[in-house]
Structures are given as structure tokens and as C-alpha cells.
Amino acid sequence: MSDVFYVTTPIYYVNDRPHIGHAYCTVLADVLMRYHRLFDDETYFLTGVDEHGQKVEEAARKRGVDPQAHCDEMQAHFRDLWATLDVANDDFIRTTEPRHAAIVQEALQRLWEKGEIYLGEYEGFYSPRVEKFFSAEELVDGRCPESGGEVFRLKEANYFFRMSKYRDALVRHIEDHPDFIRPESRRNEVLGFLARPLGDLCISRPKARLSWGIELPFDRDFVTYVWFDALMNYVSAIGLYRDDERFRRLWGGVHHLIGKDILTTHSVYWTTMLMALDLPLPRHIVATGWWLVDQTKMSKSLGNVVDPLSLKDRYGVDSLRYFLMREMVVGLDASFSEVAFLKRHNYDLGNDLGNLANRLARLVQRSFGGRVPEAGPEAGPDAAVRAQAEALPGEVRRLVLDLRIEAAIETTMALARRINRYLTETEPFKAVATDPARAGHVVRHALEGLRFVLTLLWPVMPRKVEALLREMGAGGPVRRVEDLRWGGLATGAEVTLAGPPFPRFEVPKEVAEPAKSPAREEPGTPTSATVSYEDFRRLDLRAGTVVLAEPVQGSKKLLRLLVDLGEAEPRQVVAGVAQHVRPEDLLGRQVVIVANLEPRKVFGVESRGMILAASDDGALAVLHPSKPVKPGSRVS
Ligand code: ME8
């Protein structure tokens, strides 16, 4: 049964280079698209870049280049990365392209003529980090509720889209289509958001403040709000107002993949815009989780970015794709570490898959002239292995349609492990001497099974799988899963694999135990030798507010704290005070931190500073300022 599968990624801001979060979402789209190709669906895959708005304009200004030149340069990094990650997108849209801008203007004009847009006055707070407006009530401690970043008070004339009038219709749509927003927790989040009053959406920026955008067709003094502009990419790229037949066909099968950070813009802004434009709503909006490092979101603005290219260069594109898809459950957060990556590579790809292929190739080359042997009668565990392989495509399809990619991979790898066990049970290595026909049959049977494993891993590791299928005598990739038939392997085909396809890498040892803290001075002991004032000043002591306090898993002594020091993000500090103070007693209180202490890992958690405590006979008392001070205040 063939269907249309049109998959989109967010279009990424070109204020910086791509990072692993971008790579994850784009590889996920690619993998889903390839699975759907195997299932014989018509596929279309769109990605691109978001080039307008304050963020991008500022990034260009900081670099001292013209915004368009900045975009031209940055978009190439995204394109190049997708090519090197074997991402096979059908189109790459840039919002500065005339083909996009024209459609945005046409849509705006239509909405204006229909009375869906009006001129009003905007008063509120603007967060450049997320390019959104917030009311005073929405702010958290005077900062952006979504990013924690700075906000600016604004009062200006602007154009508004009558978003509020679509609220009830949108709630009904979400209620009537349980799988419209996935996963369910995100659907509930959107319904929760819509339970509160919904305002109209400010869709313009006066040129006097921001000129880097698409001009409003009905007022040349304004440019279009970057989110209104960006969201339109999903329809401008596939022929809205230009090729109706193509547009309708693809739009009917659209799946938006987004990060959970941009759920509201997609589930509320975008859907109401579509309603006002009399266009059908997307089939699915799928919100993915975040890649975290030490519990913090990995992204460019945090500076804790792992360059996906560096992993690919060291360990291979296919291993990186495999890790990203196998490790993350779509919709949930996952932790990124090189150790976790290397373990997956070694266990799954090195052992289960790589060993299997290598073992079989050696056997064929040593005992069967390097050619796929003939099949014989089935015996013993043969039928069970075949049945598991034949059931695999259906199982994988069911899981993929349910977006359980990690489970689809696991089910596929379970077959690889079953075949390894089968070889242990049937011992073709030994049988070659006594019953070569049976040994040949077993080897061929295992090769057939491996062909099923490889074919169903093709969406995840296209390059490696295509090579392996060739090297294992199975020719090119199977176009459709329907064509995958047991017995399809050609007798006599050459097996050329010359060594382990996934060489193992050494896994560096993780810090398991906290480094010993220096013995605390007993009270009453004489103080140490004097230090100069300059030496003392080298310590950067700061007061900050504890915004999170929780035990470190597996440790009785340690608490993990997030401390607001007035920096872009709160500091993570691990403190050995769990036996002296309860987390809830620290929460919201101010503490003093050695802020320039070298970061180190304690119990696998990165600590970037140390809180000060007095030690009285081994009992610790955490130091607090005598009255509240601005987070980040220097202590001297
Ligand atoms: O929001 N883990 O662009 P953006 C996983 N231009 N995914 C992550 C991630 C992480 N740590 N960090 C980012 C924009 N992402 C807008 C979108 S769409 C019409 C406009 C992913 O460059 C995630 O998918 O900030 C997130 O939604 C996207 O990058 C945001 O990229």
C-alpha cells in the first residue's frame, strides 16, 4: 500500500554553524524518509535554513559582514554537513530566496485582504534569543521564560494576525486527531497552553528597528516577523499558489519534525495561520527531545557543542547515524557522551553485526571458494531463523510508523544476534570437514538472514549497508521491502569482504569515583601560611542563587546544584554536602561559589565551581550572604 510521506525538519537559523541537535533532527528525517522508501511510499524530504530576523542580523553585524553575505556563507555549512552525513534531502530552502519571499508576501496580502491582519499597538517584552514576545506576567525573574535570556521592553505600532479567533477550532482539531501532535505528552502540553487565553500574533517589525526581513506587501515600513516568514517554508517549497496539484499531493502526507523547544510556534502559530489561509492542517507534528550533556541542552549558544563532523571523521558517518538513531527514543531527551557512542559502536556494530559478517565471509572464502554455497534441506533451528527474518520487515514497518526507531533498530539487531547464535548451535566451521553440504547450507542460510538485517538497516547506515550487501554477495540495496524474499541470494555470488567492517575503538575510562577532596581543617587549628592579596584576588568568588538542587544518583554525599550567577545559563556545581543539608533547604537560597575553579567530573557529573561551607567537627554549614544580592555579585 503506497502512501505519500513528505517530511520536513525545522529550517535552522544561520546565526552559527550546525551542531549535533540540528544533525539529529535532519538525520532522523533522512532515516524516516528512507524507511518509507523501503515501504514503497512516495517520499519528499525538505530541509533548509532560516535566514531572516534579529538573531541572524546580529550575528552578521558582529562579524562585520552584510547579512546576505553572512547567510550565503553559513548556509553552505549546513548543506555540506548534510551531504557528508549522507542526508538525501530533495530540496533545501533558504528564506532569502525569491521563490519563498514571493509566497510569503502573497499569503500576507491574502490575509490582509480577508481582514485577518490589523494594525495595532504592541507593548511587551521581546526576547531576541527565541525571537518571541512575552507579557510581563510571562517573564520569570524578569527574564525570558523559554531561554532565561535577557528581554527588552518595547512599545510600538505593529500588525497583528487574528490568531485568537482560531483557538476553539484548533482545540477541536487536536482533540479529534489524537496523533496530530506526537508524542502524547506534547499534545497535552499544547492543550494546556490553549486552555489559557490566546492573544493575537504580532507579525511585523518596524524597519526602523529591524530591516532584515521580507517586506510587508501592504506597508513598506515593516518587515515580516521571522516566525511567520519561516513557517511558510513548508508550503512555499512545494508549490503553494504555483503548482496546485503537486502542492495538494505532498501536503496531504506532511510530517513536521521539530524540537520540543519550537512546539508552540508549530502547533499554535502555524496551524492557525493555515486555518486563516484555508489550507489543511499538517498530518503530524512530531516533537523530538534534546541531546543533553551533563543535563544541559547541547546547542550553539551554550558553547558546549560537540561538532558532529569531528565524530564522523574519527569514527565514521554510519556509526554516528547509528548512535543518534539507536540511542534516542523519539520525543525523549538523551544524553550524549563519547563513551556511550563508543560502547554502541563496539557492541552493536563491532560485535553483533561486524563479527557476523566477518565470520561468514572468512568461512565462505576458506571453505567454499569465496562463493555463496547452495541451499539444502532445512533442519534443526533453520526454520526458526527464517521465520524471524521473514517477520522482520513487517515488525520494522509497524515500529517505524509508530516512530519507534530505536525499537526498529533493536528488533533488526536481535536478528543479527539470533544468526550469531545459530552459527554457534550449528557449528559450520566444524561441519565443513564431516558434512560439507550441510555446512554450506548453514552458511547460506546465515547469509540470507544477514541480507534481511542489512536491508532493514539501510535507512540508518545507507553507505555501509550498500557496501556490505555487495561484499556479502547480495548485490545492491533492495529498492522495496516487498522484493526482499528468502532465497533471493544468488548461488555462486562472490563474497569479497576482506576484514571487520566496523573496527573496534578503545573506550576511555570514565571517572567513576569522586576525586578525593582535600582533608578539611579541624576548627581551632592554626590558619595556614599567609598568601598575598594578589593571590587571594585570583580566586573568583561569587554569590549566586540555587535554582535546582537534587541528589547525585548513586552517591550519598553529593548534591547537584544549578546556581544562577547572572550568566547566560545557570552553573552546574557538585557539592559534597548531601549529609548536612537537604536539597529543598538550598533551593532558592544564595550561596558563595569559587567560580573560576577548574571544571572537573565528580561521579560522572561535571562540576564548574565549588560552594563554600564551614566545617565544624566534620559537620558542614553552607555559607549564605546576610541579605539577597544580585546573582553573580563578587565576594571579597
Ligand atoms: O528554532 N538536541 O532554529 P534553530 C536536539 N529557525 N535537537 C536540538 C538541540 C539539541 N540539543 N538543539 C537544537 C529554529 N536542536 C528556527 C526554526 S522552523 C520553521 C524555524 C534542534 O537553529 C531542534 O530540532 O534554533 C530545534 O527545534 C532546532 O534544532 C532549532 O534550530
XYZ file of C-alpha atoms in Angstrom, residues 552 558-561 572-577 600-603 605-611:
22
model
C 23.533 12.854 42.530
C 26.783 14.603 46.645
C 24.201 17.141 45.547
C 23.926 18.526 42.074
C 23.188 22.250 42.102
C 26.275 23.240 37.438
C 28.137 22.546 40.675
C 28.518 19.259 42.516
C 28.748 19.749 46.283
C 29.622 17.158 48.930
C 27.015 18.438 51.388
C 36.120 18.508 36.891
C 33.925 15.433 36.739
C 32.534 14.163 40.017
C 30.622 10.873 39.815
C 28.754 14.866 36.563
C 30.663 17.946 35.505
C 31.213 20.451 38.314
C 32.052 24.023 37.347
C 32.844 25.578 40.702
C 32.635 24.837 44.409
C 30.298 26.128 47.076
